[in-house]
XYZ file of N, CA and C in Angstrom:
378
model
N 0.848 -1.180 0.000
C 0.000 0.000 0.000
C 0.892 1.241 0.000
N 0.462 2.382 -1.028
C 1.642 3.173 -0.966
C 1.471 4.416 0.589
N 2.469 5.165 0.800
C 2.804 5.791 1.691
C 1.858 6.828 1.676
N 1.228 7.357 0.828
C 0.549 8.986 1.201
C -0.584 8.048 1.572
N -1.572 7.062 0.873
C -2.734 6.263 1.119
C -2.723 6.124 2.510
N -1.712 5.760 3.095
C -1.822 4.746 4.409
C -1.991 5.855 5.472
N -1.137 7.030 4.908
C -1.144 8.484 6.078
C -1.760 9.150 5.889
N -3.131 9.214 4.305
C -4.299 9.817 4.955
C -5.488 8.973 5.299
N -5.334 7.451 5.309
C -6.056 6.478 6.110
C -5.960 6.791 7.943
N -4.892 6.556 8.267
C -4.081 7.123 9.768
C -4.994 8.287 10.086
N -4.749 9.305 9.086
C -5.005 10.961 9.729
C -6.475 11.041 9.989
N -7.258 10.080 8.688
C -8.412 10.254 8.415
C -9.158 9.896 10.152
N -8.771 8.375 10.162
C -9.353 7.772 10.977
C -9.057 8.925 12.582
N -7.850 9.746 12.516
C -7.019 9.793 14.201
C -8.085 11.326 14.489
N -8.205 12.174 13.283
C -8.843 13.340 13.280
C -10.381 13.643 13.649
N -11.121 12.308 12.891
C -12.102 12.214 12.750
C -12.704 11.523 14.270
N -11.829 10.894 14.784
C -11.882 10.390 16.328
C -11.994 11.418 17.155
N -10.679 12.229 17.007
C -10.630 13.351 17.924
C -11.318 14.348 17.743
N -12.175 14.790 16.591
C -13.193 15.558 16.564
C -14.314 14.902 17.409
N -14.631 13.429 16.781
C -15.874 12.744 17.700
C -15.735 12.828 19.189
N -14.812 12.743 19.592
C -14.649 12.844 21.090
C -14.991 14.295 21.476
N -14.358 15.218 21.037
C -14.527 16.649 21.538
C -15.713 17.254 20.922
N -16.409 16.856 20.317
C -17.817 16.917 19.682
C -18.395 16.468 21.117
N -18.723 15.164 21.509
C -19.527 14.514 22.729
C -19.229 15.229 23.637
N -17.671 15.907 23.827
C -17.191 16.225 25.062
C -18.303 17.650 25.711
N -17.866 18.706 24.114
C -18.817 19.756 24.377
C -20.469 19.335 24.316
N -21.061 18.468 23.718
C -22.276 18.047 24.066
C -22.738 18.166 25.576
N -21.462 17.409 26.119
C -21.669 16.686 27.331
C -21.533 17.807 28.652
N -20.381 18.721 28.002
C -20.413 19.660 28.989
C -21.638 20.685 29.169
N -21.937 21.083 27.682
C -23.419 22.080 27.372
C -24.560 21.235 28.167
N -24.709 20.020 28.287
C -25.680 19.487 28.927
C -26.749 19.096 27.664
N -26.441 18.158 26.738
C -27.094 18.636 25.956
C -27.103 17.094 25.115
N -28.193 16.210 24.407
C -28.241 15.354 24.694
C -26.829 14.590 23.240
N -26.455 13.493 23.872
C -24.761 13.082 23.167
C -25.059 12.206 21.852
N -26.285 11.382 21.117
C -26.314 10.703 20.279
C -27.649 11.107 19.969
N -28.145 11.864 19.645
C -29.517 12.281 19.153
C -28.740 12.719 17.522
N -29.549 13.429 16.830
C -29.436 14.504 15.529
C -28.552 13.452 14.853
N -28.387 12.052 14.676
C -27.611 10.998 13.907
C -26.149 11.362 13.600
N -26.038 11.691 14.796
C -24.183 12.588 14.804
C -23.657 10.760 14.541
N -23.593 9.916 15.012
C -23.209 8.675 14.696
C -23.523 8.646 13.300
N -24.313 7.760 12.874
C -24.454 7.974 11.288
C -23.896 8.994 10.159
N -23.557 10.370 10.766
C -22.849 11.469 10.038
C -21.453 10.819 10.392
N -21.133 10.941 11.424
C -19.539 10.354 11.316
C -19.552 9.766 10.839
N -19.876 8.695 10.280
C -19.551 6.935 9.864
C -20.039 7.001 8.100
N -21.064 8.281 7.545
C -21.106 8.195 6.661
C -19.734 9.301 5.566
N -19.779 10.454 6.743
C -18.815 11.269 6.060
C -17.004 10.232 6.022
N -16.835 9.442 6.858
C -15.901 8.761 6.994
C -15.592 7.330 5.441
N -16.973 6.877 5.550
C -16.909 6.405 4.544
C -16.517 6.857 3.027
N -17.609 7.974 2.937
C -17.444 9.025 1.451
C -15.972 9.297 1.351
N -15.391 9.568 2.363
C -14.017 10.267 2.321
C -13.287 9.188 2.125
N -13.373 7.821 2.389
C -12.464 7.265 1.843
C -12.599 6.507 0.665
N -14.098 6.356 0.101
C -14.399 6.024 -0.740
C -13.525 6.836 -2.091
N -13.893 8.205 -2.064
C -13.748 9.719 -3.091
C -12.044 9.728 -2.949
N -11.399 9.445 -1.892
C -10.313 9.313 -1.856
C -9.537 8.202 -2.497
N -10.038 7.117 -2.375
C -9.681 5.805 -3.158
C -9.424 5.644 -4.398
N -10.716 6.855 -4.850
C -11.368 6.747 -6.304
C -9.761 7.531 -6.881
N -9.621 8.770 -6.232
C -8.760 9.709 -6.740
C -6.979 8.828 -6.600
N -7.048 8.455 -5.689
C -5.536 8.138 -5.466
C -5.404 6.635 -6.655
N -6.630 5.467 -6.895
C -6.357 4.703 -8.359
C -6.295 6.088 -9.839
N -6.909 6.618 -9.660
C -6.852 7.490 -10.842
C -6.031 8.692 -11.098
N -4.924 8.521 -10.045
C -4.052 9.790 -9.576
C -3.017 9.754 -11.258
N -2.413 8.761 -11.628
C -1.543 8.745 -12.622
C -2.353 9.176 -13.817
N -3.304 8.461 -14.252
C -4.790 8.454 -15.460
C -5.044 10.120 -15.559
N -5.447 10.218 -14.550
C -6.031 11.578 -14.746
C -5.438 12.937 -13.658
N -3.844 12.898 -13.489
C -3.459 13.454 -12.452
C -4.207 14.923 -13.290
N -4.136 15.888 -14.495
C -4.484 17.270 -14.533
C -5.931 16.981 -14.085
N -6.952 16.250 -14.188
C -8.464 16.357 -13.558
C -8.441 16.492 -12.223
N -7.339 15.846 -11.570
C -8.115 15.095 -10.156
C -8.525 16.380 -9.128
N -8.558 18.255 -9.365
C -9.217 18.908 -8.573
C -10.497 18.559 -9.466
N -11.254 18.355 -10.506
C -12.329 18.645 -10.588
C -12.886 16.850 -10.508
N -12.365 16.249 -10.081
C -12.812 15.181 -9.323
C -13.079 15.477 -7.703
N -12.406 15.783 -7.379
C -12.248 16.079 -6.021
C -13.302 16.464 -5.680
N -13.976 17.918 -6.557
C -14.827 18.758 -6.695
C -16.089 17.861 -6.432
N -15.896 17.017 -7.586
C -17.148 15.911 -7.882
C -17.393 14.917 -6.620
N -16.419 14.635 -5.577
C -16.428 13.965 -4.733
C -17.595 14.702 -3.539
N -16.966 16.058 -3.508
C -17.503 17.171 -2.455
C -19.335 17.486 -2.597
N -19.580 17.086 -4.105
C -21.039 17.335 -4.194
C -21.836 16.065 -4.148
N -21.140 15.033 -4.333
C -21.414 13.835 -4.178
C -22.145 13.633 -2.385
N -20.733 13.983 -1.209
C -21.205 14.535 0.188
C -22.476 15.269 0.248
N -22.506 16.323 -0.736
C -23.523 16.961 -0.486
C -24.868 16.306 -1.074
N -24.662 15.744 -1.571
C -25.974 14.652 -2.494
C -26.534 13.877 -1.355
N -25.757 13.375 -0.490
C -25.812 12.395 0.532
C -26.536 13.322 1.648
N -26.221 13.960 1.949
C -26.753 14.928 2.706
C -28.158 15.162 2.346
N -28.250 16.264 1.233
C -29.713 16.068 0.663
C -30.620 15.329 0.893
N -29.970 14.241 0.397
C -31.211 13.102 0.356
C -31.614 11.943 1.280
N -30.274 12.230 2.333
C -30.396 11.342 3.449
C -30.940 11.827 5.189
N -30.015 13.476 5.050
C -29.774 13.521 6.445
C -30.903 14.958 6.624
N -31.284 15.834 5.532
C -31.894 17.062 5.152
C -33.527 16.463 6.152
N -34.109 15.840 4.726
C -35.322 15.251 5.275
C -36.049 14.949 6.569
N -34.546 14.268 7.669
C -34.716 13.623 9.019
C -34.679 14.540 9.603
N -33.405 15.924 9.419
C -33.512 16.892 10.224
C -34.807 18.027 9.844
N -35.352 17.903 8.929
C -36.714 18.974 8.524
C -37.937 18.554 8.891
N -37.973 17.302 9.831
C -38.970 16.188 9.690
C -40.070 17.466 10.922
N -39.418 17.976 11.974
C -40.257 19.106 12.563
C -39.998 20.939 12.169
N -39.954 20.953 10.322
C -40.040 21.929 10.093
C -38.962 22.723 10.269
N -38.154 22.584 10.781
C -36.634 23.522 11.009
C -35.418 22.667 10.879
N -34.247 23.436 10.849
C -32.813 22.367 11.157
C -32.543 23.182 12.291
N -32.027 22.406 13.256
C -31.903 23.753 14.737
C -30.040 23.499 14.547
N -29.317 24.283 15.013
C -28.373 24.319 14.972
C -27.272 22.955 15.319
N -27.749 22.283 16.559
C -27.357 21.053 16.686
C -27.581 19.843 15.664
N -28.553 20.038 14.543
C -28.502 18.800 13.840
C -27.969 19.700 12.686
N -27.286 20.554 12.429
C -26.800 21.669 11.571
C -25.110 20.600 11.915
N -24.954 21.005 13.050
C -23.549 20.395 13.637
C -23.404 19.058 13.130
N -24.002 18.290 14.015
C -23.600 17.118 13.890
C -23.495 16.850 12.380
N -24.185 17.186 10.921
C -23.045 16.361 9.752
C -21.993 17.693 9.396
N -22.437 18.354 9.917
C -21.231 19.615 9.027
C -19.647 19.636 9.888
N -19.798 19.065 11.063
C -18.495 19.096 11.857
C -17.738 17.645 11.273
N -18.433 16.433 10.705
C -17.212 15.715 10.089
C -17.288 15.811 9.147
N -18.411 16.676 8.208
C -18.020 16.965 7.078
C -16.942 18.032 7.012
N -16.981 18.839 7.619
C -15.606 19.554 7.455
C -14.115 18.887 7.935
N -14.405 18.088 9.003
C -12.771 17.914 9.052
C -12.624 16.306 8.202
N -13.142 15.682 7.566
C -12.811 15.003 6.555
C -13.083 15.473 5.471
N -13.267 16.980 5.160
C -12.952 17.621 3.757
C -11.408 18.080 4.176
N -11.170 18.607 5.423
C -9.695 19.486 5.205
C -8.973 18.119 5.267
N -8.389 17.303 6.149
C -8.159 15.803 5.624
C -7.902 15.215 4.136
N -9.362 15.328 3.111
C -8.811 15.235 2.058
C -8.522 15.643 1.038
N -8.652 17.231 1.503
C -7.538 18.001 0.505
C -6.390 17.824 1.011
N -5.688 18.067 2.128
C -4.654 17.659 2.235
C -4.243 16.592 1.278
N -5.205 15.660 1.638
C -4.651 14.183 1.041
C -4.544 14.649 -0.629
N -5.359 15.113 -1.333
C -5.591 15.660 -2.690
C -4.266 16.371 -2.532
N -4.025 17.108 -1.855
C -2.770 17.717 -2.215
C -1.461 17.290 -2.349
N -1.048 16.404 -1.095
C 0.043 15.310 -1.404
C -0.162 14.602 -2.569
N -1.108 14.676 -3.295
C -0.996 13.398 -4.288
C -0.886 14.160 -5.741
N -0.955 15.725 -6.062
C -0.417 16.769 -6.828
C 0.413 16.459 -6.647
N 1.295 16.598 -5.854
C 2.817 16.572 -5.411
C 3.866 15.899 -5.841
N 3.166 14.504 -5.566
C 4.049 13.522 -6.291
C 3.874 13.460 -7.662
C-alpha cells in the first residue's frame, strides 16, 4: 500500500476520532443530549465518502493526475448529495434544522474535507 494512502487512512481515521470525542465532550459539557441529531451515522457516513472519493482519486491519480481537482470537486457534491437526500429530510422532519442537527453532519463533514484536501494535495505533489 503506498505511503501517502496509508497516512491519509491514519489521519483520516485519528482526526475524525478526535473531533468525535470533543464533539460529545462539548455536548456533554453544554448538557445537551450526546447521540440524538444521527451525529453517529454522520460520522460513519462522512468517513466512509471520504475514503471512498479518496480511493477513487488516489487509483486514478496517474490516469487523470491534470483532472483530479475537478474530481475532487465531484467527490464534495457527491457529500452533499448524501446529505440532501439522506440527512436534510430527518432533520426537517419538525419543520426547522436547529443548529445542533446543523452540527452534527457539518463538523465531520468539514474535518474530513480538510483531511482530504490535504490528502488531494500530497498526491499533486508527487
Amino acid at each position: 500500500m503506498n505511503q501517502i494512502f496509508k497516512q491519509f487512512v491514519i489521519a483520516l481515521f485519528l482526526f475524525v476520532g478526535l473531533a468525535f470525542a470533543l464533539h460529545l465532550l462539548l455536548l456533554n459539557v453544554a448538557d445537551l443530549p450526546l447521540f440524538e441529531n444521527k451525529i453517529i451515522a454522520s460520522y460513519i457516513v462522512n468517513i466512509i465518502l471520504a475514503l471512498i472519493i479518496f480511493t477513487g482519486l488516489f487509483l486514478l491519480r496517474n490516469k487523470f493526475k491534470n483532472q483530479i481537482g475537478f474530481l475532487f470537486m465531484g467527490g464534495s457534491f457527491l457529500k452533499f448529495f448524501v446529505f440532501f437526500l439522506f440527512f436534510l429530510p430527518v432533520f426537517k422532519e419538525d419543520g426547522t434544522t436547529d443548529k445542533l442537527e446543523f452540527a452534527s453532519f457539518f463538523v465531520p463533514y468539514a474535518v474530513c474535507l480538510l483531511i482530504e484536501t490535504l490528502g488531494v494535495m500530497r498526491l499533486l505533489r508527487d
